[in-house]
Coordinates of C-alpha atoms and ligand atoms in Angstrom, one line a residue:
X1 CA -152.0 -14.8 -104.0
X2 CA -150.4 -12.6 -101.3
X3 CA -147.6 -11.0 -103.2
X4 CA -145.9 -9.7 -100.0
X5 CA -146.3 -12.9 -98.1
X6 CA -143.9 -12.9 -95.0
X7 CA -142.0 -9.9 -96.4
X8 CA -140.8 -7.6 -93.6
X9 CA -141.4 -4.0 -94.4
X10 CA -140.2 -1.0 -92.4
X11 CA -142.6 1.8 -93.3
X12 CA -141.2 5.2 -92.7
X13 CA -143.7 8.0 -92.2
X14 CA -142.5 11.5 -92.9
X15 CA -144.1 14.8 -91.9
X16 CA -146.5 15.6 -94.7
X17 CA -150.2 15.9 -95.1
X18 CA -150.2 12.6 -97.1
X19 CA -149.3 10.8 -93.8
X20 CA -153.0 10.2 -93.4
X21 CA -152.7 7.8 -96.3
X22 CA -150.0 5.8 -94.4
X23 CA -152.7 4.2 -92.2
X24 CA -154.4 2.8 -95.3
X25 CA -151.0 1.8 -96.7
X26 CA -150.3 -0.3 -93.5
X27 CA -153.5 -2.1 -94.1
X28 CA -152.9 -2.8 -97.8
X29 CA -149.3 -4.0 -97.1
X30 CA -150.7 -6.4 -94.5
X31 CA -153.5 -7.5 -96.8
X32 CA -150.8 -8.5 -99.3
X33 CA -149.2 -10.6 -96.5
X34 CA -146.4 -8.3 -95.3
X35 CA -145.3 -7.8 -91.7
X36 CA -145.0 -4.1 -91.1
X37 CA -143.0 -2.1 -88.6
X38 CA -143.6 1.6 -88.6
X39 CA -140.9 4.3 -88.0
X40 CA -142.2 7.9 -87.7
X41 CA -140.3 11.1 -87.9
X42 CA -141.0 13.9 -85.5
X43 CA -142.9 15.7 -88.4
X44 CA -144.9 12.5 -89.2
X45 CA -146.3 12.5 -85.6
X46 CA -147.8 16.0 -86.2
X47 CA -150.1 14.5 -88.9
X48 CA -151.1 11.1 -87.6
X49 CA -150.8 9.5 -84.2
X50 CA -148.4 6.6 -83.5
X51 CA -151.3 4.9 -81.8
X52 CA -153.3 4.6 -85.1
X53 CA -150.3 3.1 -86.8
X54 CA -149.6 0.8 -83.9
X55 CA -153.1 -0.5 -83.9
X56 CA -153.0 -1.1 -87.7
X57 CA -149.5 -2.6 -87.8
X58 CA -150.0 -4.7 -84.7
X59 CA -146.6 -3.5 -83.3
X60 CA -145.3 -0.6 -81.3
X61 CA -144.3 2.3 -83.5
X62 CA -140.6 3.2 -83.5
X63 CA -140.0 6.9 -82.8
X64 CA -136.7 7.9 -81.4
X65 CA -133.1 7.0 -82.0
X66 CA -132.0 8.0 -78.5
X67 CA -134.7 6.2 -76.5
X68 CA -132.9 3.5 -74.5
X69 CA -136.1 1.5 -73.8
X70 CA -137.1 1.4 -77.5
X71 CA -133.5 0.6 -78.5
X72 CA -133.4 -2.3 -76.0
X73 CA -136.6 -3.7 -77.5
X74 CA -135.6 -3.5 -81.2
X75 CA -132.6 -1.1 -81.8
X76 CA -132.0 0.8 -85.1
X77 CA -129.5 -1.8 -86.3
X78 CA -131.8 -4.7 -85.6
X79 CA -134.6 -2.9 -87.4
X80 CA -132.3 -2.2 -90.4
X81 CA -131.3 -5.9 -90.5
X82 CA -134.9 -7.1 -90.0
X83 CA -136.2 -5.2 -93.1
X84 CA -136.6 -6.9 -96.5
X85 CA -137.7 -3.4 -97.8
X86 CA -137.6 0.1 -96.3
X87 CA -140.5 2.1 -97.8
X88 CA -140.9 5.7 -96.9
X89 CA -144.3 7.1 -97.5
X90 CA -144.7 10.1 -97.5
X91 CA -141.2 11.1 -98.3
X92 CA -141.1 14.9 -97.9
X93 CA -138.7 17.3 -99.7
X94 CA -136.8 17.6 -96.4
X95 CA -136.4 13.8 -96.0
X96 CA -135.3 13.4 -99.6
X97 CA -132.7 16.1 -99.0
X98 CA -131.4 14.5 -95.8
X99 CA -131.3 11.1 -97.4
X100 CA -129.5 12.4 -100.5
X101 CA -126.8 13.9 -98.2
X102 CA -126.5 10.7 -96.1
X103 CA -127.6 12.6 -93.0
X104 CA -128.5 10.3 -90.1
X105 CA -130.0 12.7 -87.5
X106 CA -133.1 10.7 -86.6
X107 CA -134.2 7.1 -86.4
X108 CA -135.6 6.8 -89.9
X109 CA -132.6 8.3 -91.7
X110 CA -130.3 6.1 -89.6
X111 CA -132.2 3.0 -90.5
X112 CA -131.9 3.9 -94.2
X113 CA -128.1 4.2 -93.8
X114 CA -127.8 1.0 -91.8
X115 CA -129.9 -1.3 -94.0
X116 CA -128.8 -3.7 -96.7
X117 CA -132.4 -3.9 -97.9
X118 CA -133.8 -2.0 -100.9
X119 CA -135.1 1.4 -100.1
X120 CA -138.1 3.0 -101.8
X121 CA -139.5 6.5 -101.5
X122 CA -143.0 7.7 -102.2
X123 CA -142.5 11.5 -102.6
X124 CA -145.3 13.7 -101.5
X125 CA -145.0 17.5 -101.5
X126 CA -146.3 20.7 -103.1
X127 CA -145.8 20.8 -106.9
X128 CA -143.5 23.8 -106.7
X129 CA -141.3 22.1 -104.1
X130 CA -141.2 18.9 -106.3
X131 CA -140.2 21.0 -109.4
X132 CA -137.5 22.9 -107.5
X133 CA -134.0 22.1 -108.9
X134 CA -132.8 21.2 -105.4
X135 CA -135.4 18.5 -105.1
X136 CA -134.8 17.3 -108.6
X137 CA -131.1 17.1 -107.9
X138 CA -131.7 15.1 -104.8
X139 CA -134.1 12.8 -106.7
X140 CA -131.3 12.1 -109.3
X141 CA -128.7 11.5 -106.6
X142 CA -131.0 9.1 -104.7
X143 CA -131.8 7.2 -108.0
X144 CA -128.2 6.9 -108.8
X145 CA -127.6 5.3 -105.4
X146 CA -130.2 2.6 -106.3
X147 CA -133.0 4.1 -104.1
X148 CA -136.3 3.6 -105.9
X149 CA -139.0 6.3 -106.3
X150 CA -142.7 5.3 -106.5
X151 CA -144.3 8.4 -108.0
X152 CA -145.2 11.1 -107.3
X153 CA -148.5 11.3 -109.1
X154 CA -150.1 14.4 -110.6
X155 CA -153.4 16.0 -109.7
X156 CA -155.0 18.4 -107.2
X157 CA -153.1 18.9 -104.0
X158 CA -154.1 19.5 -100.4
X159 CA -152.8 23.1 -100.6
X160 CA -155.1 23.8 -103.6
X161 CA -152.4 23.6 -106.3
X162 CA -152.5 21.2 -109.2
X163 CA -149.4 19.4 -110.4
X164 CA -146.8 16.7 -109.7
X165 CA -146.3 15.9 -106.1
X166 CA -149.2 13.8 -104.9
X167 CA -148.3 10.6 -103.1
X168 CA -149.5 7.5 -104.9
X169 CA -152.6 5.7 -103.5
X170 CA -152.0 2.9 -100.9
X171 CA -152.9 0.1 -103.3
X172 CA -150.5 1.4 -106.0
X173 CA -147.7 1.6 -103.4
X174 CA -148.4 -1.9 -102.1
X175 CA -148.2 -3.2 -105.7
X176 CA -145.0 -1.3 -106.4
X177 CA -143.5 -2.7 -103.1
X178 CA -144.3 -6.2 -104.3
X179 CA -142.7 -5.5 -107.7
X180 CA -139.4 -4.8 -105.9
X181 CA -139.1 -8.5 -105.1
X182 CA -139.9 -9.7 -108.7
X183 CA -136.6 -9.5 -110.5
X184 CA -137.3 -11.8 -113.5
X185 CA -133.6 -12.8 -113.5
X186 CA -134.3 -16.5 -113.8
X187 CA -137.3 -16.4 -116.1
X188 CA -137.6 -19.7 -118.1
X189 CA -135.1 -21.6 -115.9
X190 CA -135.8 -24.6 -113.7
X191 CA -134.3 -24.6 -110.3
X192 CA -134.0 -27.7 -108.1
X193 CA -133.5 -26.8 -104.4
X194 CA -133.1 -29.2 -101.5
X195 CA -134.0 -28.1 -98.0
X196 CA -134.4 -29.2 -94.4
X197 CA -133.0 -32.3 -92.6
X198 CA -133.3 -35.9 -93.5
X199 CA -134.5 -38.6 -91.0
X200 CA -132.8 -42.0 -90.9
X201 CA -134.9 -44.6 -89.1
X202 CA -133.4 -46.8 -86.4
X203 CA -136.6 -48.6 -85.6
X204 CA -140.3 -47.7 -86.0
X205 CA -140.2 -45.0 -83.3
X206 CA -136.7 -43.6 -83.4
X207 CA -134.6 -41.9 -86.0
X208 CA -131.3 -39.9 -86.5
X209 CA -131.7 -36.3 -87.7
X210 CA -130.2 -32.8 -87.3
X211 CA -131.3 -29.3 -86.4
X212 CA -132.1 -28.0 -89.9
X213 CA -135.4 -26.2 -89.9
X214 CA -135.6 -25.7 -93.7
X215 CA -135.8 -21.9 -93.4
X216 CA -132.7 -21.3 -95.6
X217 CA -133.8 -23.7 -98.4
X218 CA -137.4 -22.4 -98.3
X219 CA -136.2 -18.8 -98.5
X220 CA -134.1 -19.7 -101.5
X221 CA -137.1 -21.4 -103.2
X222 CA -139.2 -18.2 -102.6
X223 CA -136.5 -15.9 -103.9
X224 CA -136.0 -18.1 -107.0
X225 CA -139.7 -18.1 -107.7
X226 CA -139.7 -14.3 -107.4
X227 CA -136.8 -14.2 -109.8
X228 CA -139.1 -15.9 -112.3
X229 CA -137.8 -19.5 -112.1
X230 CA -139.8 -22.7 -112.1
X231 CA -138.9 -24.1 -108.7
X232 CA -138.9 -27.7 -107.5
X233 CA -138.3 -27.8 -103.7
X234 CA -137.4 -31.2 -102.3
X235 CA -137.6 -31.0 -98.6
X236 CA -137.0 -33.2 -95.6
X237 CA -139.5 -33.1 -92.7
X238 CA -140.0 -29.4 -91.7
X239 CA -142.9 -27.3 -90.4
X240 CA -143.0 -24.5 -93.0
X241 CA -145.6 -23.4 -95.4
X242 CA -144.9 -23.9 -99.1
X243 CA -143.9 -20.6 -100.8
X244 CA -146.1 -19.4 -103.7
X245 CA -145.4 -20.8 -107.1
X246 CA -143.1 -23.5 -105.8
X247 CA -143.6 -27.2 -106.4
X248 CA -142.9 -28.9 -103.1
X249 CA -141.9 -32.6 -102.8
X250 CA -141.8 -34.0 -99.2
X251 CA -139.3 -36.7 -98.4
X252 CA -137.9 -38.3 -95.3
X253 CA -134.6 -40.0 -95.8
X254 CA -131.5 -39.2 -97.9
X255 CA -132.3 -42.0 -100.3
X256 CA -135.8 -40.6 -100.7
X257 CA -134.3 -37.2 -101.3
X258 CA -132.0 -38.5 -104.0
X259 CA -134.8 -40.4 -105.8
X260 CA -137.0 -37.2 -105.7
X261 CA -134.2 -35.1 -107.1
X262 CA -133.4 -37.5 -109.8
X263 CA -137.1 -37.6 -110.8
X264 CA -137.2 -33.8 -110.9
X265 CA -134.2 -33.6 -113.3
X266 CA -133.3 -32.1 -115.7
X267 CA -132.8 -28.7 -114.1
X268 CA -130.7 -25.6 -115.0
X269 CA -129.5 -24.9 -111.5
X270 CA -129.3 -27.1 -108.4
X271 CA -129.0 -25.4 -105.0
X272 CA -128.4 -28.0 -102.2
X273 CA -129.3 -26.4 -98.9
X274 CA -130.5 -29.6 -97.2
X275 CA -128.6 -31.0 -94.2
X276 CA -128.4 -34.6 -95.4
X277 CA -127.5 -37.3 -93.0
X278 CA -124.1 -38.7 -94.2
X279 CA -124.8 -42.1 -92.5
X280 CA -127.9 -44.2 -91.8
X281 CA -128.3 -47.4 -89.7
X282 CA -127.4 -50.4 -91.8
X283 CA -130.5 -52.2 -90.6
X284 CA -133.8 -50.7 -89.5
X285 CA -135.2 -52.8 -86.7
X286 CA -138.7 -54.0 -87.5
X287 CA -139.9 -53.5 -83.9
X288 CA -139.1 -51.0 -81.2
X289 CA -135.6 -51.8 -79.8
X290 CA -135.7 -53.0 -76.3
X291 CA -133.1 -52.5 -73.6
X292 CA -130.9 -55.5 -73.9
X293 CA -129.3 -56.6 -70.5
X294 CA -126.6 -58.6 -72.5
X295 CA -125.1 -55.3 -73.9
X296 CA -125.0 -53.6 -70.5
X297 CA -125.5 -49.8 -70.8
X298 CA -124.4 -49.5 -74.4
X299 CA -126.1 -49.8 -77.8
X300 CA -124.1 -50.4 -80.9
X301 CA -125.6 -49.2 -84.2
X302 CA -123.8 -50.2 -87.4
X303 CA -124.0 -47.3 -89.8
X304 CA -123.5 -47.1 -93.6
X305 CA -122.8 -44.2 -95.9
X306 CA -125.8 -42.5 -97.5
X307 CA -125.5 -41.5 -101.2
X308 CA -124.3 -38.0 -101.8
X309 CA -127.2 -36.3 -103.6
X310 CA -125.2 -33.2 -104.7
X311 CA -122.2 -35.2 -106.0
X312 CA -124.4 -37.6 -107.8
X313 CA -126.3 -34.9 -109.7
X314 CA -123.1 -33.0 -110.3
X315 CA -121.7 -36.1 -111.9
X316 CA -124.5 -36.6 -114.4
X317 CA -124.1 -36.1 -118.1
X318 CA -126.9 -33.5 -118.0
X319 CA -125.2 -31.8 -115.0
X320 CA -126.9 -28.6 -113.9
X321 CA -125.0 -25.5 -112.5
X322 CA -124.3 -26.8 -109.0
X323 CA -124.4 -24.8 -105.8
X324 CA -123.6 -26.6 -102.5
X325 CA -123.8 -25.4 -98.9
X326 CA -121.1 -26.3 -96.4
X327 CA -122.2 -26.1 -92.8
X328 CA -119.0 -26.1 -90.7
X329 CA -118.1 -25.4 -87.1
X330 CA -114.3 -24.9 -87.7
X331 CA -111.9 -24.2 -90.7
X332 CA -115.0 -22.9 -92.6
X333 CA -113.4 -21.7 -95.8
X334 CA -110.9 -24.5 -96.1
X335 CA -113.5 -27.2 -95.6
X336 CA -115.9 -25.5 -97.9
X337 CA -113.3 -25.2 -100.7
X338 CA -112.5 -28.8 -100.3
X339 CA -116.2 -29.8 -100.8
X340 CA -116.4 -27.6 -103.8
X341 CA -113.5 -29.6 -105.4
X342 CA -114.6 -33.0 -104.2
X343 CA -118.2 -32.7 -105.3
X344 CA -117.4 -30.9 -108.6
X345 CA -119.4 -27.8 -107.8
X346 CA -119.6 -24.4 -109.4
X347 CA -120.1 -22.5 -106.2
X348 CA -120.3 -23.4 -102.5
X349 CA -121.9 -21.3 -99.8
X350 CA -119.9 -21.5 -96.5
X351 CA -122.1 -21.3 -93.5
X352 CA -120.5 -21.0 -90.0
X353 CA -123.0 -23.0 -87.9
X354 CA -120.9 -22.6 -84.7
X355 CA -122.6 -19.2 -84.3
X356 CA -126.1 -20.0 -83.2
X357 CA -127.5 -16.6 -84.5
X358 CA -126.6 -17.6 -88.1
X359 CA -126.9 -21.3 -88.4
X360 CA -129.4 -24.1 -88.0
X361 CA -132.9 -22.9 -87.2
X362 CA -131.9 -19.2 -86.8
X363 CA -133.8 -16.3 -88.4
X364 CA -130.6 -14.8 -89.8
X365 CA -127.7 -16.0 -91.8
X366 CA -124.3 -14.7 -92.9
X367 CA -122.3 -16.6 -95.5
X368 CA -119.4 -16.6 -97.9
X369 CA -119.6 -17.9 -101.4
X370 CA -116.5 -19.5 -102.9
X371 CA -116.1 -20.1 -106.6
X372 CA -113.8 -22.5 -108.6
X373 CA -111.1 -19.8 -108.7
X374 CA -111.2 -19.7 -104.8
X375 CA -112.7 -16.1 -104.9
X376 CA -114.7 -15.4 -101.8
X377 CA -117.8 -13.2 -101.8
X378 CA -119.1 -12.3 -98.3
X379 CA -122.8 -11.7 -97.5
X380 CA -123.1 -10.1 -94.0
X381 CA -125.6 -10.9 -91.4
X382 CA -129.3 -10.4 -92.5
X383 CA -132.5 -12.3 -92.5
X384 CA -132.5 -15.6 -94.3
X385 CA -135.0 -14.0 -96.8
X386 CA -132.6 -11.2 -97.5
X387 CA -129.6 -13.5 -97.8
X388 CA -131.6 -15.8 -100.1
X389 CA -132.5 -13.0 -102.5
X390 CA -128.9 -11.8 -102.6
X391 CA -127.6 -15.4 -103.2
X392 CA -130.2 -16.0 -106.0
X393 CA -129.1 -12.8 -107.7
X394 CA -125.4 -13.8 -107.4
X395 CA -126.1 -17.3 -108.6
X396 CA -128.1 -16.0 -111.5
X397 CA -125.2 -13.8 -112.6
X398 CA -122.6 -16.6 -112.3
X399 CA -124.9 -19.0 -114.1
X400 CA -125.3 -16.6 -117.0
X401 CA -121.5 -16.2 -117.2
X402 CA -120.9 -20.0 -117.2
Ligands
PMT1 O1 -132.4 -25.3 -92.5 P1 -132.0 -24.1 -91.6 O2 -132.3 -24.3 -90.2 O3 -132.4 -22.8 -92.2 O4 -130.4 -24.1 -91.6 C1 -129.7 -23.9 -92.8 C2 -128.5 -24.8 -93.0 C3 -127.4 -24.5 -91.9 C4 -128.9 -26.3 -92.9 C5 -127.9 -24.5 -94.5 O5 -127.6 -23.1 -94.5 C6 -126.7 -25.4 -94.7 O6 -125.6 -25.0 -94.4 N1 -126.9 -26.6 -95.4 C7 -125.9 -27.6 -95.7 C8 -125.8 -28.4 -94.5 C9 -124.8 -29.5 -94.6 O7 -125.1 -30.6 -94.1 O8 -123.7 -29.4 -95.3 P2 -122.6 -30.5 -95.5 O9 -121.3 -29.9 -95.4 O10 -122.8 -31.8 -94.7 O11 -122.9 -31.0 -97.0 C10 -122.3 -30.3 -98.1 C11 -123.3 -30.2 -99.3 O12 -123.5 -31.5 -99.8 C12 -124.6 -29.6 -98.9 O13 -125.0 -28.9 -100.0 C13 -125.5 -30.8 -98.7 O14 -126.9 -30.5 -99.1 C14 -124.9 -31.8 -99.7 N2 -125.0 -33.2 -99.3 C15 -124.4 -33.7 -98.2 C16 -124.5 -35.0 -97.9 C17 -125.2 -35.9 -98.7 N3 -125.4 -37.2 -98.5 N4 -125.8 -35.4 -99.8 C18 -125.8 -34.1 -100.2 O15 -126.3 -33.7 -101.2

């Protein structure tokens, strides 16, 4: 199992002798399935070349905040949004001090300030520098702000001293990075998640569908599995690999999706991210429809309502905690709140699909969650993986309170 499969890691490399281990770390992270982008400080470049890390990560290394060409390719804000985790290894005493103060005077410290992703540091320095009260105060301050520290370890140091301050080995750091995604918040719970579009046949060669790629629903399934849940993912036709530890059921039409969901019940939490066709052709033609001169240039299809999967499951006696999605192009919050009421939901995730960068088939999303008291919680633009983890954490909290 690749514990970091498809995770996007920004690896910050500071200016310490342990930077030589960063090359191995890039390899270990990629072995665990992560995609790695490297950001180096000026000091980091004195110890290891960007070319080495470029070759190992498979991407150009990010070096300067004020380089217009690099910023045009992938700017610091984009890099900060792209990350699922920012891991700084080695984190020197100087870097820790700058981060503790919120200084943003180079690319790496700026990315840390700009990211919503978790940040982890692997400290590496001389034992006396680590023991110094200033470093210890910075360590405490960083911890209090939710920044994780991996290590340091103890042992013989490059300078000849023995003590605390050694950077952990690459494999230990890769495992610690993977642990960041395993929250255990939903251990013992069964989550049923719908994803993707449905297809409603017109005849043997044509169907009605929509632009859903399944990315949002699959990211939710992955995040729920990482949170320790048993996950059943019922998906319409999409081209995505099944996340680890997720039971996937492929369906085609809305009626298939309802049948698969009913068969997967009972569950503790239902998250309906699928874009289900509201209507289907009343009759599916047994043969390919031919152009009919008697109807001129038109073709009339009689449509009938599909069952509402979410409302059906929310109306059962063994009703789970129900979370719907509302994809809207106007009056987002008003329409979403109406769906929450009409479908008897606990939460609804309002998704503005008029904005192509955060809707159907996009890499990113930005959503608002509305509860029964009409409170709105906003999740700003980030990768669908990041949004999914934040949503799963939020849903787990609300489920526990229910
Ligand atoms: O798949 P991606 O490309 O990543 O895009 C993600 C997404 C935009 C599809 C997703 O974030 C999203 O918003 N999904 C809901 C899309 C939608 O069709 O919403 P709706 O407003 O039509 O439906 C409201 C809710 O009822 C949804 O939870 C839907 O799954 C559910 N529903 C709708 C109709 C129906 N017959 N049965 C249902 O269960």
